Amino acid sequence: MTTTAPTATESVARELVELCKAGRNMDAISKLYSPDIVSIEPLDFEGMPATMTGIDAIRKKNEWWFENYETNSHQVDGPFVNGDQFAVKYLFDTTNKKTGERFQMTEIAVYMVKEGKIVQERFFNQDRQG
Amino acid sequence: MTTTAPTATESVARELVELCKAGRNMDAISKLYSPDIVSIEPLDFEGMPATMTGIDAIRKKNEWWFENYETNSHQVDGPFVNGDQFAVKYLFDTTNKKTGERFQMTEIAVYMVKEGKIVQERFFNQDRQG
């Protein structure tokens, strides 16, 4: 629709979405995240604080997730862009490897981009009564 | 799922979603928006700047929209919550009253809540190549 070149935010947003669609989340972190990335979940979770800082901590959080949860299928909807921020909606169909419990999880993530790298990610969880 | 009382953010988020689902967007503004609301669109639009401040300006922007665009149908997906912020995904099937052009528009909005009122809304537009 548009003939203008993509902004830096749009380029990063499209690459993140392509990598996540392909299940290459760890590659997305290595390629697109700032060393000083700040990650903000809604709540503390499994001994991890809601807010974590630094690419090593974020890598560990993601490794923990993929070690403990089997992804049966996933959908990646976006990106949606505004200035130096973009949003993506995720739907995961997941099984807890320990308990065998299968569930669907929908969330929206909002990312901030600075100098071509993602410096903040904030996850919004579906309101249980929503 | 949860038995804890909703947070102030969750209460505002649920009410906004209920009003928007019912097509009562103007009531949502009157009831839930701070007088000092800041609204951030991705781009300037029809002579309106991307960033507008104050409930009167936001009311006028919304009135302009509903005067110029017929909503054939709409979906409101959410809310998704994190701390004092929440996100909503919208899908509008819309007709430009002047030109007759019909189109579908998907966007994500992120709202910030302070003292029980929405003080900022930021709209993320679907990337055309996304």
Coordinates of N, CA and C in Angstrom, one line a residue, chain A residues 44-114:
Chain A
D44 N 5.3 -11.5 38.9 CA 6.3 -12.5 39.2 C 5.8 -13.9 38.8
F45 N 6.8 -14.8 38.4 CA 6.4 -16.1 37.9 C 7.5 -17.1 38.2
E46 N 7.1 -18.1 38.9 CA 8.0 -19.3 39.1 C 9.4 -18.8 39.6
G47 N 9.3 -17.8 40.6 CA 10.6 -17.4 41.2 C 11.3 -16.3 40.4
M48 N 10.7 -16.0 39.2 CA 11.3 -14.9 38.4 C 10.5 -13.6 38.6
P49 N 11.3 -12.5 38.8 CA 10.5 -11.2 39.1 C 9.9 -10.8 37.8
A50 N 8.8 -10.0 37.9 CA 8.0 -9.5 36.8 C 9.0 -8.7 35.8
T51 N 9.8 -7.9 36.4 CA 10.7 -7.1 35.6 C 12.1 -7.6 35.7
M52 N 12.7 -7.9 34.5 CA 14.1 -8.5 34.4 C 14.8 -7.6 33.4
T53 N 16.1 -7.5 33.7 CA 17.0 -6.6 32.9 C 18.2 -7.4 32.3
G54 N 18.5 -7.1 31.1 CA 19.8 -7.7 30.5 C 19.5 -8.9 29.7
I55 N 20.2 -9.0 28.5 CA 19.9 -10.1 27.6 C 20.1 -11.5 28.1
D56 N 21.1 -11.6 29.0 CA 21.3 -13.0 29.6 C 20.1 -13.5 30.4
A57 N 19.6 -12.5 31.2 CA 18.4 -12.9 32.0 C 17.2 -13.3 31.1
I58 N 17.0 -12.5 30.1 CA 15.9 -12.7 29.1 C 16.1 -14.1 28.4
R59 N 17.3 -14.3 28.0 CA 17.6 -15.6 27.4 C 17.3 -16.8 28.3
K60 N 17.7 -16.7 29.6 CA 17.4 -17.7 30.5 C 15.9 -17.9 30.7
K61 N 15.2 -16.8 30.8 CA 13.7 -16.9 31.0 C 13.1 -17.7 29.8
N62 N 13.5 -17.3 28.6 CA 13.0 -18.0 27.4 C 13.4 -19.5 27.4
E63 N 14.6 -19.8 27.7 CA 15.1 -21.2 27.8 C 14.3 -22.0 28.8
W64 N 14.0 -21.3 29.9 CA 13.2 -22.0 31.0 C 11.8 -22.3 30.4
W65 N 11.3 -21.3 29.7 CA 9.9 -21.6 29.1 C 9.9 -22.7 28.2
F66 N 10.9 -22.7 27.2 CA 10.9 -23.8 26.2 C 11.2 -25.2 26.8
E67 N 12.0 -25.2 27.9 CA 12.3 -26.4 28.6 C 11.1 -27.0 29.3
N68 N 10.2 -26.1 29.8 CA 9.1 -26.6 30.7 C 7.8 -26.6 29.9
Y69 N 7.6 -26.0 28.8 CA 6.4 -26.0 28.1 C 6.6 -26.4 26.6
E70 N 5.8 -27.3 26.2 CA 5.8 -27.8 24.8 C 4.8 -26.9 24.0
T71 N 5.3 -26.3 22.9 CA 4.4 -25.5 22.1 C 3.7 -26.4 21.0
N72 N 2.4 -26.6 21.1 CA 1.7 -27.5 20.2 C 1.5 -26.7 18.9
S73 N 1.1 -25.4 19.0 CA 0.9 -24.5 17.9 C 1.0 -23.1 18.4
H74 N 1.3 -22.2 17.5 CA 1.3 -20.8 17.9 C 0.9 -19.9 16.7
Q75 N 0.3 -18.7 17.0 CA 0.0 -17.7 16.0 C 0.6 -16.4 16.4
V76 N 1.1 -15.7 15.4 CA 1.7 -14.4 15.6 C 1.0 -13.4 14.8
D77 N 0.4 -12.4 15.4 CA -0.5 -11.5 14.7 C 0.1 -10.1 14.8
G78 N 0.6 -9.5 13.6 CA 1.2 -8.2 13.6 C 2.3 -8.1 12.6
P79 N 3.1 -7.1 12.7 CA 3.2 -6.1 13.8 C 2.2 -5.0 13.6
F80 N 2.0 -4.3 14.7 CA 1.2 -3.0 14.7 C 2.2 -1.9 15.2
V81 N 2.3 -0.8 14.5 CA 3.4 0.1 14.7 C 2.9 1.5 15.1
N82 N 3.6 2.1 16.0 CA 3.5 3.5 16.3 C 4.8 4.1 16.7
G83 N 5.4 4.9 15.9 CA 6.7 5.6 16.2 C 7.8 4.6 16.5
D84 N 8.4 4.7 17.7 CA 9.5 3.8 18.1 C 9.0 2.6 18.8
Q85 N 7.7 2.3 18.8 CA 7.1 1.2 19.5 C 6.3 0.3 18.5
F86 N 6.2 -0.9 18.8 CA 5.3 -1.8 18.0 C 4.7 -2.9 18.9
A87 N 3.5 -3.4 18.5 CA 2.8 -4.4 19.3 C 2.6 -5.6 18.4
V88 N 2.5 -6.8 19.1 CA 2.3 -8.1 18.5 C 1.3 -8.9 19.4
K89 N 0.4 -9.5 18.7 CA -0.5 -10.4 19.5 C -0.1 -11.9 19.3
Y90 N 0.0 -12.6 20.4 CA 0.5 -14.0 20.3 C -0.7 -14.9 20.9
L91 N -0.8 -16.1 20.2 CA -1.6 -17.1 20.7 C -0.8 -18.4 20.8
F92 N -0.7 -19.0 22.0 CA 0.0 -20.2 22.1 C -0.9 -21.3 22.6
D93 N -0.8 -22.5 21.9 CA -1.4 -23.7 22.5 C -0.2 -24.5 23.0
T94 N -0.3 -24.7 24.3 CA 0.9 -25.2 25.1 C 0.6 -26.3 26.0
T95 N 1.5 -27.2 26.3 CA 1.4 -28.2 27.3 C 2.5 -28.1 28.3
N96 N 2.1 -28.1 29.6 CA 3.1 -28.1 30.7 C 3.7 -29.5 30.7
K97 N 5.0 -29.6 30.4 CA 5.7 -30.9 30.3 C 5.6 -31.7 31.5
K98 N 5.6 -31.0 32.7 CA 5.6 -31.8 34.0 C 4.3 -32.3 34.3
T99 N 3.2 -31.5 34.2 CA 1.9 -31.9 34.6 C 1.0 -32.4 33.5
G100 N 1.4 -32.2 32.2 CA 0.6 -32.6 31.1 C -0.6 -31.7 30.8
E101 N -0.7 -30.7 31.6 CA -1.9 -29.8 31.4 C -1.7 -29.0 30.1
R102 N -2.7 -29.0 29.3 CA -2.7 -28.3 28.0 C -3.6 -27.1 28.1
F103 N -3.1 -25.9 27.6 CA -3.9 -24.7 27.7 C -3.6 -23.7 26.6
Q104 N -4.5 -22.8 26.3 CA -4.2 -21.8 25.3 C -4.0 -20.5 26.1
M105 N -3.0 -19.7 25.5 CA -2.6 -18.5 26.2 C -2.6 -17.4 25.1
T106 N -3.3 -16.3 25.3 CA -3.3 -15.2 24.4 C -2.6 -14.0 25.1
E107 N -1.7 -13.3 24.5 CA -1.1 -12.1 25.1 C -0.7 -11.1 24.0
I108 N -0.6 -9.9 24.4 CA -0.1 -8.8 23.6 C 1.2 -8.3 24.1
A109 N 2.2 -8.2 23.3 CA 3.5 -7.7 23.7 C 3.7 -6.3 23.0
V110 N 4.2 -5.3 23.7 CA 4.6 -4.1 23.2 C 6.1 -3.9 23.3
Y111 N 6.7 -3.6 22.2 CA 8.2 -3.5 22.2 C 8.6 -2.0 21.9
M112 N 9.7 -1.6 22.5 CA 10.3 -0.3 22.2 C 11.6 -0.5 21.5
V113 N 11.8 0.3 20.5 CA 13.1 0.2 19.7 C 13.9 1.5 19.8
K114 N 15.2 1.3 20.0 CA 16.1 2.4 20.0 C 17.4 2.0 19.3

